[in-house]
PDB file of C-alpha atoms in Angstrom:
ATOM      1  CA  MET J  13       6.142  -8.523  10.080  1.00 55.00           C
ATOM      2  CA  GLU J  14       5.831  -8.395  13.848  1.00 48.00           C
ATOM      3  CA  ASP J  15       6.513 -10.869  16.665  1.00 51.00           C
ATOM      4  CA  ASP J  16       3.539  -9.778  18.814  1.00 70.00           C
ATOM      5  CA  ALA J  17       0.549 -11.492  17.175  1.00 75.00           C
ATOM      6  CA  LEU J  18      -2.045  -9.151  18.694  1.00 78.00           C
ATOM      7  CA  LEU J  19      -0.128  -6.013  17.754  1.00 78.00           C
ATOM      8  CA  ALA J  20       0.511  -7.380  14.249  1.00 81.00           C
ATOM      9  CA  ALA J  21      -3.179  -8.127  13.762  1.00 83.00           C
ATOM     10  CA  THR J  22      -4.162  -4.684  15.078  1.00 84.00           C
ATOM     11  CA  VAL J  23      -1.687  -2.825  12.868  1.00 85.00           C
ATOM     12  CA  ALA J  24      -2.670  -4.925   9.833  1.00 85.00           C
ATOM     13  CA  GLN J  25      -6.344  -4.136  10.375  1.00 84.00           C
ATOM     14  CA  LEU J  26      -5.648  -0.419  10.733  1.00 85.00           C
ATOM     15  CA  LEU J  27      -3.605  -0.430   7.529  1.00 85.00           C
ATOM     16  CA  ARG J  28      -6.339  -2.311   5.656  1.00 82.00           C
ATOM     17  CA  GLU J  29      -8.897   0.225   6.893  1.00 80.00           C
ATOM     18  CA  ALA J  30      -6.597   2.919   5.487  1.00 80.00           C
ATOM     19  CA  GLY J  31      -6.772   1.185   2.100  1.00 76.00           C
ATOM     20  CA  TYR J  32      -3.519  -0.775   2.052  1.00 82.00           C
ATOM     21  CA  ALA J  33      -3.171  -4.444   1.127  1.00 78.00           C
ATOM     22  CA  VAL J  34      -1.289  -6.182   3.942  1.00 83.00           C
ATOM     23  CA  ASP J  35       0.552  -9.520   4.259  1.00 83.00           C
ATOM     24  CA  VAL J  36       1.522 -10.547   7.810  1.00 85.00           C
ATOM     25  CA  GLU J  37       4.190 -13.008   8.944  1.00 85.00           C
ATOM     26  CA  GLY J  38       5.138 -13.820  12.551  1.00 82.00           C
ATOM     27  CA  ASP J  39       8.716 -15.015  12.055  1.00 85.00           C
ATOM     28  CA  ALA J  40      11.695 -13.868  10.018  1.00 89.00           C
ATOM     29  CA  GLY J  41      12.129 -17.062   7.998  1.00 88.00           C
ATOM     30  CA  SER J  42       8.545 -17.081   6.730  1.00 87.00           C
ATOM     31  CA  ALA J  43       8.721 -13.350   6.088  1.00 88.00           C
ATOM     32  CA  LEU J  44      11.806 -13.720   3.894  1.00 87.00           C
ATOM     33  CA  VAL J  45      10.168 -16.501   1.860  1.00 86.00           C
ATOM     34  CA  THR J  46       7.032 -14.390   1.435  1.00 80.00           C
ATOM     35  CA  PHE J  47       9.073 -11.406   0.274  1.00 85.00           C
ATOM     36  CA  GLU J  48      11.050 -13.489  -2.223  1.00 81.00           C
ATOM     37  CA  ILE J  49       7.861 -14.925  -3.714  1.00 77.00           C
ATOM     38  CA  GLU J  50       5.922 -11.688  -3.812  1.00 73.00           C
ATOM     39  CA  PRO J  51       7.995  -8.514  -3.307  1.00 67.00           C
ATOM     40  CA  GLU J  52       6.151  -5.794  -1.423  1.00 80.00           C
ATOM     41  CA  ASP J  53       5.880  -2.034  -1.989  1.00 84.00           C
ATOM     42  CA  LEU J  54       6.971  -1.418   1.630  1.00 90.00           C
ATOM     43  CA  VAL J  55       8.128  -3.593   4.548  1.00 92.00           C
ATOM     44  CA  VAL J  56       7.440  -2.987   8.263  1.00 92.00           C
ATOM     45  CA  LEU J  57       9.692  -5.100  10.514  1.00 91.00           C
ATOM     46  CA  ASP J  58       9.881  -5.686  14.251  1.00 90.00           C
ATOM     47  CA  VAL J  59      13.422  -5.733  15.658  1.00 90.00           C
ATOM     48  CA  ARG J  60      12.692  -8.744  17.890  1.00 87.00           C
ATOM     49  CA  LEU J  61      11.289 -10.943  15.139  1.00 87.00           C
ATOM     50  CA  PRO J  62      11.932 -14.654  15.883  1.00 87.00           C
ATOM     51  CA  GLY J  63      12.942 -17.347  13.392  1.00 87.00           C
ATOM     52  CA  MET J  64      16.361 -16.022  12.367  1.00 89.00           C
ATOM     53  CA  PRO J  65      19.602 -15.222  14.235  1.00 91.00           C
ATOM     54  CA  GLY J  66      19.678 -11.456  14.457  1.00 90.00           C
ATOM     55  CA  GLY J  67      15.892 -11.216  14.179  1.00 90.00           C
ATOM     56  CA  GLY J  68      14.374  -8.296  12.337  1.00 92.00           C
ATOM     57  CA  ILE J  69      17.700  -6.540  11.844  1.00 93.00           C
ATOM     58  CA  GLU J  70      19.177  -9.529   9.995  1.00 94.00           C
ATOM     59  CA  LEU J  71      15.980  -9.889   7.961  1.00 94.00           C
ATOM     60  CA  CYS J  72      16.229  -6.200   7.067  1.00 94.00           C
ATOM     61  CA  ARG J  73      19.791  -6.787   5.863  1.00 93.00           C
ATOM     62  CA  ARG J  74      18.775  -9.746   3.701  1.00 92.00           C
ATOM     63  CA  ILE J  75      15.816  -7.930   2.175  1.00 92.00           C
ATOM     64  CA  ARG J  76      18.030  -4.962   1.405  1.00 91.00           C
ATOM     65  CA  GLU J  77      20.553  -7.226  -0.333  1.00 89.00           C
ATOM     66  CA  SER J  78      17.886  -8.525  -2.720  1.00 85.00           C
ATOM     67  CA  ALA J  79      15.829  -5.337  -3.085  1.00 84.00           C
ATOM     68  CA  ALA J  80      17.809  -2.125  -2.961  1.00 81.00           C
ATOM     69  CA  ASP J  81      14.819   0.173  -3.387  1.00 85.00           C
ATOM     70  CA  VAL J  82      12.018  -1.222  -1.203  1.00 88.00           C
ATOM     71  CA  PRO J  83      11.286   1.110   1.747  1.00 92.00           C
ATOM     72  CA  ILE J  84      11.800  -0.557   5.153  1.00 93.00           C
ATOM     73  CA  LEU J  85      10.375   0.748   8.435  1.00 95.00           C
ATOM     74  CA  MET J  86      11.603  -0.834  11.685  1.00 92.00           C
ATOM     75  CA  LEU J  87       9.443  -1.068  14.814  1.00 89.00           C
ATOM     76  CA  THR J  88      11.301  -1.409  18.078  1.00 85.00           C
ATOM     77  CA  ALA J  89      10.522  -1.337  21.783  1.00 82.00           C
ATOM     78  CA  ILE J  90      14.195  -0.563  22.310  1.00 75.00           C
ATOM     79  CA  GLY J  91      14.914   3.116  21.907  1.00 74.00           C
ATOM     80  CA  ALA J  92      18.652   2.683  22.527  1.00 80.00           C
ATOM     81  CA  ARG J  93      20.850   4.583  20.123  1.00 84.00           C
ATOM     82  CA  ALA J  94      22.927   1.478  19.363  1.00 87.00           C
ATOM     83  CA  THR J  95      19.830  -0.462  18.264  1.00 88.00           C
ATOM     84  CA  ILE J  96      18.648   2.396  16.062  1.00 88.00           C
ATOM     85  CA  VAL J  97      22.103   2.616  14.473  1.00 91.00           C
ATOM     86  CA  GLN J  98      22.028  -1.136  13.806  1.00 91.00           C
ATOM     87  CA  CYS J  99      18.657  -0.825  12.090  1.00 93.00           C
ATOM     88  CA  LEU J 100      19.795   2.001   9.852  1.00 93.00           C
ATOM     89  CA  ASP J 101      23.117   0.321   9.061  1.00 93.00           C
ATOM     90  CA  ALA J 102      21.234  -2.867   8.097  1.00 93.00           C
ATOM     91  CA  GLY J 103      19.361  -0.883   5.455  1.00 93.00           C
ATOM     92  CA  ALA J 104      16.271   0.449   7.196  1.00 93.00           C
ATOM     93  CA  ASP J 105      14.950   3.772   5.912  1.00 93.00           C
ATOM     94  CA  ASP J 106      13.170   4.761   9.107  1.00 93.00           C
ATOM     95  CA  TYR J 107      12.271   3.468  12.579  1.00 91.00           C
ATOM     96  CA  LEU J 108       9.480   3.920  15.094  1.00 91.00           C
ATOM     97  CA  VAL J 109       9.742   3.209  18.831  1.00 89.00           C
ATOM     98  CA  LYS J 110       6.850   1.317  20.477  1.00 85.00           C
ATOM     99  CA  PRO J 111       4.376   2.274  21.773  1.00 84.00           C
ATOM    100  CA  PHE J 112       3.492   4.584  18.899  1.00 87.00           C
ATOM    101  CA  HIS J 113       0.467   6.530  17.671  1.00 87.00           C
ATOM    102  CA  VAL J 114      -1.292   5.041  14.647  1.00 86.00           C
ATOM    103  CA  GLU J 115      -1.389   8.464  12.982  1.00 88.00           C
ATOM    104  CA  GLU J 116       2.412   8.651  13.132  1.00 91.00           C
ATOM    105  CA  LEU J 117       2.808   5.142  11.716  1.00 91.00           C
ATOM    106  CA  LEU J 118       0.522   5.971   8.786  1.00 89.00           C
ATOM    107  CA  ALA J 119       2.314   9.273   8.180  1.00 89.00           C
ATOM    108  CA  ARG J 120       5.719   7.563   8.122  1.00 91.00           C
ATOM    109  CA  ILE J 121       4.419   4.918   5.713  1.00 90.00           C
ATOM    110  CA  ARG J 122       3.055   7.611   3.390  1.00 86.00           C
ATOM    111  CA  ALA J 123       6.365   9.470   3.549  1.00 86.00           C
ATOM    112  CA  LEU J 124       8.376   6.342   2.711  1.00 88.00           C
ATOM    113  CA  LEU J 125       6.116   5.483  -0.211  1.00 83.00           C
ATOM    114  CA  ARG J 126       6.474   9.033  -1.539  1.00 76.00           C
ATOM    115  CA  ARG J 127      10.277   8.780  -1.383  1.00 74.00           C
ATOM    116  CA  ALA J 128      10.453   5.345  -3.034  1.00 65.00           C
ATOM    117  CA  PRO J 129      12.312   5.505  -6.382  1.00 58.00           C
ATOM    118  CA  THR J 130       9.323   4.041  -8.216  1.00 55.00           C
ATOM    119  CA  ALA J 131       6.826   6.393  -6.616  1.00 51.00           C
ATOM    120  CA  LEU J 132       5.001   8.943  -8.721  1.00 49.00           C
ATOM    121  CA  PRO J 133       4.566  12.557  -7.586  1.00 56.00           C
ATOM    122  CA  PRO J 134       2.445  12.871  -4.412  1.00 66.00           C
ATOM    123  CA  ARG J 135      -0.396  14.431  -6.420  1.00 80.00           C
ATOM    124  CA  LEU J 136      -1.449  12.239  -9.340  1.00 86.00           C
ATOM    125  CA  THR J 137      -3.302  13.695 -12.331  1.00 90.00           C
ATOM    126  CA  VAL J 138      -4.698  11.603 -15.176  1.00 91.00           C
ATOM    127  CA  GLY J 139      -7.041  13.383 -17.557  1.00 88.00           C
ATOM    128  CA  SER J 140      -9.613  15.255 -15.470  1.00 89.00           C
ATOM    129  CA  LEU J 141      -8.947  13.163 -12.355  1.00 92.00           C
ATOM    130  CA  THR J 142      -6.642  14.262  -9.544  1.00 92.00           C
ATOM    131  CA  LEU J 143      -5.690  12.068  -6.577  1.00 91.00           C
ATOM    132  CA  ASP J 144      -3.722  13.176  -3.525  1.00 87.00           C
ATOM    133  CA  PRO J 145      -2.436  10.070  -1.641  1.00 78.00           C
ATOM    134  CA  GLY J 146      -1.294  12.042   1.407  1.00 72.00           C
ATOM    135  CA  ARG J 147      -4.599  13.807   1.975  1.00 77.00           C
ATOM    136  CA  ARG J 148      -6.549  10.866   0.477  1.00 82.00           C
ATOM    137  CA  VAL J 149      -8.577  13.251  -1.642  1.00 88.00           C
ATOM    138  CA  VAL J 150      -9.902  12.652  -5.163  1.00 93.00           C
ATOM    139  CA  GLU J 151     -11.143  15.490  -7.367  1.00 93.00           C
ATOM    140  CA  ARG J 152     -12.614  15.791 -10.832  1.00 92.00           C
ATOM    141  CA  ARG J 153     -12.922  19.255 -12.326  1.00 88.00           C
ATOM    142  CA  GLY J 154     -12.628  20.782  -8.865  1.00 87.00           C
ATOM    143  CA  ARG J 155     -15.307  18.662  -7.236  1.00 92.00           C
ATOM    144  CA  VAL J 156     -14.218  16.496  -4.313  1.00 94.00           C
ATOM    145  CA  ILE J 157     -15.346  12.867  -4.576  1.00 93.00           C
ATOM    146  CA  ALA J 158     -15.791  10.831  -1.380  1.00 92.00           C
ATOM    147  CA  LEU J 159     -14.432   7.285  -1.750  1.00 90.00           C
ATOM    148  CA  SER J 160     -14.189   4.363   0.653  1.00 88.00           C
ATOM    149  CA  PRO J 161     -10.624   3.236   1.537  1.00 83.00           C
ATOM    150  CA  LYS J 162     -10.877   0.276  -0.862  1.00 86.00           C
ATOM    151  CA  GLU J 163     -12.282   2.383  -3.693  1.00 90.00           C
ATOM    152  CA  PHE J 164      -9.450   4.860  -3.144  1.00 89.00           C
ATOM    153  CA  SER J 165      -6.863   2.072  -3.213  1.00 86.00           C
ATOM    154  CA  VAL J 166      -8.202   0.668  -6.506  1.00 90.00           C
ATOM    155  CA  LEU J 167      -8.261   4.095  -8.156  1.00 93.00           C
ATOM    156  CA  ASP J 168      -4.811   4.948  -6.790  1.00 89.00           C
ATOM    157  CA  TYR J 169      -3.324   1.829  -8.397  1.00 89.00           C
ATOM    158  CA  LEU J 170      -5.044   2.490 -11.727  1.00 92.00           C
ATOM    159  CA  MET J 171      -3.833   6.098 -11.761  1.00 90.00           C
ATOM    160  CA  ARG J 172      -0.267   5.011 -11.009  1.00 86.00           C
ATOM    161  CA  HIS J 173      -0.413   3.129 -14.317  1.00 88.00           C
ATOM    162  CA  PRO J 174      -2.087   5.674 -16.625  1.00 89.00           C
ATOM    163  CA  ASP J 175      -3.213   4.323 -20.005  1.00 88.00           C
ATOM    164  CA  ALA J 176      -1.903   0.848 -19.073  1.00 91.00           C
ATOM    165  CA  VAL J 177      -4.199  -2.157 -18.844  1.00 93.00           C
ATOM    166  CA  VAL J 178      -4.294  -3.354 -15.222  1.00 92.00           C
ATOM    167  CA  THR J 179      -5.566  -6.895 -14.679  1.00 91.00           C
ATOM    168  CA  SER J 180      -8.007  -7.940 -11.966  1.00 89.00           C
ATOM    169  CA  SER J 181      -5.222 -10.055 -10.434  1.00 85.00           C
ATOM    170  CA  ASP J 182      -2.960  -6.994 -10.195  1.00 85.00           C
ATOM    171  CA  LEU J 183      -5.702  -5.030  -8.468  1.00 87.00           C
ATOM    172  CA  ILE J 184      -6.409  -7.833  -5.995  1.00 83.00           C
ATOM    173  CA  ASP J 185      -2.679  -8.143  -5.209  1.00 77.00           C
ATOM    174  CA  HIS J 186      -2.318  -4.433  -4.510  1.00 77.00           C
ATOM    175  CA  ALA J 187      -5.712  -3.397  -3.135  1.00 78.00           C
ATOM    176  CA  TRP J 188      -6.466  -6.555  -1.160  1.00 74.00           C
ATOM    177  CA  ASP J 189      -3.712  -9.072  -0.308  1.00 63.00           C
ATOM    178  CA  ARG J 190      -2.371 -12.492  -1.263  1.00 59.00           C
ATOM    179  CA  ASN J 191      -4.703 -14.268   1.180  1.00 58.00           C
ATOM    180  CA  TYR J 192      -7.880 -12.770  -0.274  1.00 60.00           C
ATOM    181  CA  GLU J 193     -10.537 -15.475  -0.543  1.00 57.00           C
ATOM    182  CA  GLY J 194     -13.650 -13.389  -1.080  1.00 57.00           C
ATOM    183  CA  TYR J 195     -16.067 -13.407  -3.973  1.00 60.00           C
ATOM    184  CA  SER J 196     -14.618 -13.650  -7.477  1.00 66.00           C
ATOM    185  CA  ASN J 197     -16.288 -10.555  -8.949  1.00 85.00           C
ATOM    186  CA  VAL J 198     -14.973  -8.165  -6.301  1.00 87.00           C
ATOM    187  CA  VAL J 199     -12.949  -6.128  -8.831  1.00 90.00           C
ATOM    188  CA  PRO J 200     -15.846  -5.506 -11.267  1.00 91.00           C
ATOM    189  CA  THR J 201     -17.978  -4.591  -8.271  1.00 92.00           C
ATOM    190  CA  TYR J 202     -15.541  -1.909  -7.096  1.00 92.00           C
ATOM    191  CA  ILE J 203     -15.027  -0.646 -10.635  1.00 94.00           C
ATOM    192  CA  ARG J 204     -18.808  -0.192 -10.804  1.00 93.00           C
ATOM    193  CA  TYR J 205     -18.789   1.690  -7.479  1.00 93.00           C
ATOM    194  CA  LEU J 206     -16.045   3.992  -8.768  1.00 94.00           C
ATOM    195  CA  ARG J 207     -17.825   4.714 -12.025  1.00 93.00           C
ATOM    196  CA  ARG J 208     -20.962   5.764 -10.173  1.00 92.00           C
ATOM    197  CA  LYS J 209     -19.010   8.203  -8.016  1.00 93.00           C
ATOM    198  CA  LEU J 210     -16.524   9.584 -10.538  1.00 92.00           C
ATOM    199  CA  SER J 211     -18.897  10.600 -13.336  1.00 87.00           C
ATOM    200  CA  MET J 212     -21.650  13.197 -13.373  1.00 85.00           C
ATOM    201  CA  PRO J 213     -24.339  13.071 -16.078  1.00 84.00           C
ATOM    202  CA  GLY J 214     -22.783  14.015 -19.415  1.00 81.00           C
ATOM    203  CA  GLU J 215     -19.232  13.247 -18.321  1.00 83.00           C
ATOM    204  CA  ALA J 216     -17.106  10.568 -19.962  1.00 86.00           C
ATOM    205  CA  ASP J 217     -16.419   7.399 -17.980  1.00 89.00           C
ATOM    206  CA  PRO J 218     -12.814   7.739 -16.726  1.00 90.00           C
ATOM    207  CA  ILE J 219     -12.353   3.965 -16.436  1.00 92.00           C
ATOM    208  CA  VAL J 220     -12.037   1.880 -19.594  1.00 91.00           C
ATOM    209  CA  THR J 221     -12.850  -1.843 -19.563  1.00 92.00           C
ATOM    210  CA  HIS J 222     -10.658  -4.017 -21.782  1.00 93.00           C
ATOM    211  CA  ARG J 223     -12.740  -7.179 -22.026  1.00 90.00           C
ATOM    212  CA  GLY J 224     -10.826 -10.262 -21.005  1.00 88.00           C
ATOM    213  CA  ALA J 225      -7.781  -8.148 -20.093  1.00 91.00           C
ATOM    214  CA  GLY J 226      -8.500  -5.611 -17.371  1.00 92.00           C
ATOM    215  CA  TYR J 227      -9.071  -1.904 -16.792  1.00 94.00           C
ATOM    216  CA  SER J 228      -7.339   1.412 -17.373  1.00 94.00           C
ATOM    217  CA  VAL J 229      -7.676   5.074 -16.500  1.00 91.00           C
ATOM    218  CA  THR J 230      -6.949   7.049 -19.633  1.00 84.00           C
ATOM    219  CA  SER J 231      -5.233  10.421 -19.902  1.00 81.00           C
ATOM    220  CA  GLU J 232      -7.815  11.287 -22.541  1.00 70.00           C
ATOM    221  CA  THR J 233     -10.587  11.375 -19.935  1.00 59.00           C
ATOM    222  CA  GLY J 234     -12.701  14.416 -20.579  1.00 56.00           C
TER     223      GLY J 234
END
């Protein structure tokens, strides 16, 4: 949620290329409505966000009042100590002064997601599959499997819900975003891509299809 439309679009694209689903709003009022309708796993706010007295800092405060656990990262062109203190006192978990390096932004986002109360350990293991979100590496029986950012995002979400049935809608919400208007069979397509890459001849398929319900990664994967 950023007041500079070009910067917001650039950051959103970089995050999507890194495998994240991203919703973008250009003013604080719309951002608050969006968050209340569909709570996010992490919020990135600009301090000078229009549409609300107090801008991004007030929006941070309101989000924190309704969601005590969601990680919040503040972006600010103002490196003054007083502004940083205001951000942290309003409930922000971290801040980044503009201009910033994309690598640092991504690293801070990964760190915040790791520290979130609902986060699983940084290294996820389900059956014979291991996924390292920080290094963005997937292994099966010691062999490294190269995945596209979207394939990684789909597998990451499935592995964060081991043995649970995850619906196609859940995967679209978390691996794409709420504005996704692409083709309807995108989830089965990516599940098929994953199956081709995750299994060698003779190995069990790590992804189970529950017809009419969704998909799961089982801890019984051989």
